[in-house]
mmCIF file of C-alpha atoms in Angstrom:
data_model
loop_
_atom_site.group_PDB
_atom_site.id
_atom_site.type_symbol
_atom_site.label_atom_id
_atom_site.label_comp_id
_atom_site.label_asym_id
_atom_site.label_seq_id
_atom_site.Cartn_x
_atom_site.Cartn_y
_atom_site.Cartn_z
ATOM 1 C CA MET C 165 15.549 151.600 -130.120
ATOM 2 C CA ASP C 166 16.771 151.679 -126.527
ATOM 3 C CA SER C 167 14.192 151.862 -123.790
ATOM 4 C CA SER C 168 14.511 154.496 -121.092
ATOM 5 C CA MET C 169 15.643 151.728 -118.696
ATOM 6 C CA ASP C 170 18.435 150.685 -121.094
ATOM 7 C CA ILE C 171 19.527 154.316 -121.342
ATOM 8 C CA LEU C 172 19.521 154.647 -117.552
ATOM 9 C CA ILE C 173 21.504 151.408 -117.082
ATOM 10 C CA ASN C 174 24.055 152.470 -119.708
ATOM 11 C CA SER C 175 24.365 155.885 -118.055
ATOM 12 C CA VAL C 176 25.011 154.299 -114.649
ATOM 13 C CA LYS C 177 27.570 151.883 -116.136
ATOM 14 C CA GLY C 178 29.299 154.750 -117.926
ATOM 15 C CA THR C 179 29.441 156.775 -114.729
ATOM 16 C CA LEU C 180 30.918 153.878 -112.752
ATOM 17 C CA PHE C 181 33.484 152.935 -115.400
ATOM 18 C CA GLY C 182 34.399 156.595 -115.924
ATOM 19 C CA GLN C 183 34.910 157.091 -112.201
ATOM 20 C CA ALA C 184 37.156 154.000 -111.908
ATOM 21 C CA ILE C 185 39.204 154.877 -115.005
ATOM 22 C CA GLY C 186 39.539 158.505 -113.906
ATOM 23 C CA ASP C 187 40.622 157.350 -110.456
ATOM 24 C CA ALA C 188 43.259 155.017 -111.926
ATOM 25 C CA LEU C 189 44.622 157.777 -114.171
ATOM 26 C CA GLY C 190 44.328 160.399 -111.421
ATOM 27 C CA LEU C 191 46.740 158.361 -109.318
ATOM 28 C CA ALA C 192 49.425 159.779 -111.629
ATOM 29 C CA THR C 193 49.306 163.122 -109.825
ATOM 30 C CA GLU C 194 47.783 162.245 -106.445
ATOM 31 C CA TYR C 195 49.719 164.104 -103.688
ATOM 32 C CA MET C 196 52.255 165.298 -106.264
ATOM 33 C CA PRO C 197 53.467 168.920 -106.132
ATOM 34 C CA LYS C 198 52.677 171.030 -109.211
ATOM 35 C CA GLN C 199 56.352 171.304 -110.157
ATOM 36 C CA ASP C 200 56.628 167.493 -110.272
ATOM 37 C CA VAL C 201 53.488 167.223 -112.396
ATOM 38 C CA LYS C 202 55.064 169.621 -114.891
ATOM 39 C CA LYS C 203 58.398 167.796 -114.704
ATOM 40 C CA TYR C 204 56.998 164.336 -115.366
ATOM 41 C CA TYR C 205 53.937 164.946 -117.521
ATOM 42 C CA SER C 206 54.267 168.211 -119.461
ATOM 43 C CA GLU C 207 55.325 166.490 -122.713
ATOM 44 C CA ILE C 208 52.548 163.875 -122.725
ATOM 45 C CA THR C 209 49.633 164.512 -125.077
ATOM 46 C CA ILE C 210 47.821 161.157 -124.795
ATOM 47 C CA PHE C 211 48.042 159.693 -121.324
ATOM 48 C CA ASN C 212 48.303 155.950 -120.622
ATOM 49 C CA TYR C 213 48.713 153.955 -117.429
ATOM 50 C CA THR C 214 52.283 153.180 -118.541
ATOM 51 C CA ASP C 215 53.072 156.921 -118.369
ATOM 52 C CA ILE C 216 52.510 157.028 -114.612
ATOM 53 C CA VAL C 217 55.746 157.738 -112.755
ATOM 54 C CA GLN C 218 56.560 154.857 -110.431
ATOM 55 C CA ASP C 219 57.666 156.706 -107.315
ATOM 56 C CA TYR C 220 57.109 155.297 -103.827
ATOM 57 C CA HIS C 221 53.444 156.324 -103.627
ATOM 58 C CA ARG C 222 52.358 155.194 -107.090
ATOM 59 C CA SER C 223 54.348 151.956 -107.081
ATOM 60 C CA THR C 224 52.153 150.565 -104.299
ATOM 61 C CA TRP C 225 49.394 149.962 -106.898
ATOM 62 C CA LYS C 226 49.387 147.661 -109.899
ATOM 63 C CA GLN C 227 49.564 149.511 -113.201
ATOM 64 C CA GLY C 228 46.028 150.558 -114.176
ATOM 65 C CA ASP C 229 44.567 149.822 -110.738
ATOM 66 C CA TRP C 230 42.225 152.270 -109.048
ATOM 67 C CA THR C 231 42.656 153.672 -105.546
ATOM 68 C CA ASP C 232 40.613 153.460 -102.360
ATOM 69 C CA ASP C 233 38.269 156.103 -103.808
ATOM 70 C CA THR C 234 36.801 153.523 -106.192
ATOM 71 C CA ASP C 235 36.847 150.831 -103.494
ATOM 72 C CA GLN C 236 34.715 153.137 -101.353
ATOM 73 C CA MET C 237 32.333 153.886 -104.229
ATOM 74 C CA ILE C 238 31.867 150.157 -104.892
ATOM 75 C CA THR C 239 31.285 149.561 -101.177
ATOM 76 C CA ILE C 240 28.621 152.284 -101.041
ATOM 77 C CA MET C 241 26.941 150.863 -104.153
ATOM 78 C CA LYS C 242 26.950 147.353 -102.640
ATOM 79 C CA SER C 243 25.278 148.691 -99.505
ATOM 80 C CA ILE C 244 22.581 150.571 -101.445
ATOM 81 C CA ILE C 245 21.877 147.546 -103.643
ATOM 82 C CA GLU C 246 21.694 145.248 -100.622
ATOM 83 C CA THR C 247 19.457 147.453 -98.452
ATOM 84 C CA LYS C 248 17.652 149.375 -101.232
ATOM 85 C CA LYS C 249 18.159 152.527 -99.173
ATOM 86 C CA ILE C 250 20.860 154.638 -97.553
ATOM 87 C CA ASP C 251 21.634 152.864 -94.304
ATOM 88 C CA VAL C 252 24.574 154.333 -92.377
ATOM 89 C CA ASN C 253 24.854 151.247 -90.166
ATOM 90 C CA ASN C 254 25.141 149.011 -93.226
ATOM 91 C CA PHE C 255 27.685 151.457 -94.707
ATOM 92 C CA ALA C 256 29.755 151.184 -91.536
ATOM 93 C CA GLN C 257 29.597 147.382 -91.634
ATOM 94 C CA LYS C 258 30.589 147.308 -95.310
ATOM 95 C CA PHE C 259 33.483 149.728 -94.727
ATOM 96 C CA ALA C 260 34.738 147.586 -91.845
ATOM 97 C CA GLU C 261 34.659 144.585 -94.207
ATOM 98 C CA LEU C 262 36.484 146.637 -96.853
ATOM 99 C CA LEU C 263 39.257 147.490 -94.404
ATOM 100 C CA ASP C 264 39.501 143.888 -93.249
ATOM 101 C CA LYS C 265 39.175 141.989 -96.554
ATOM 102 C CA GLY C 266 39.436 144.507 -99.380
ATOM 103 C CA LEU C 267 37.279 143.704 -102.401
ATOM 104 C CA PRO C 268 38.093 140.056 -103.182
ATOM 105 C CA GLU C 269 35.742 140.060 -106.190
ATOM 106 C CA CYS C 270 37.964 142.804 -107.676
ATOM 107 C CA ASP C 271 41.207 140.933 -106.884
ATOM 108 C CA ASP C 272 41.872 143.543 -104.210
#
C-alpha cells in the first residue's frame, strides 16, 4: 500500500507532467482566432501532436515541445527546491538564467 508521501509525490509528478503535456497540446491554438481553430481542428476527435497546424507561430517549436509557460514553471520549481522558500530575488536570478541559457537539461 502506498504511503501518504508516495501519494503526494505521485500527485506532484502528475501535476507537473499534466501541465507540460497540456502546454504542448495547447500550443495548437495559442494566439489562434476562433474561426481558425474551427477550420483546422473541428474534425479531430483524438488530438495528437502531429495534428498541430504548422503555421509560422507553431513551427518555431519542435513537435511535442512545450512553451515558455512550462519553462517558467520548471524555473520556479528549481528556485523553490534550491532555497526551500519563495525568494523573489532567486526567482529573478533564475529567470535571467532562463532567458540567457534556456533549460539545457531539457534540451532547450
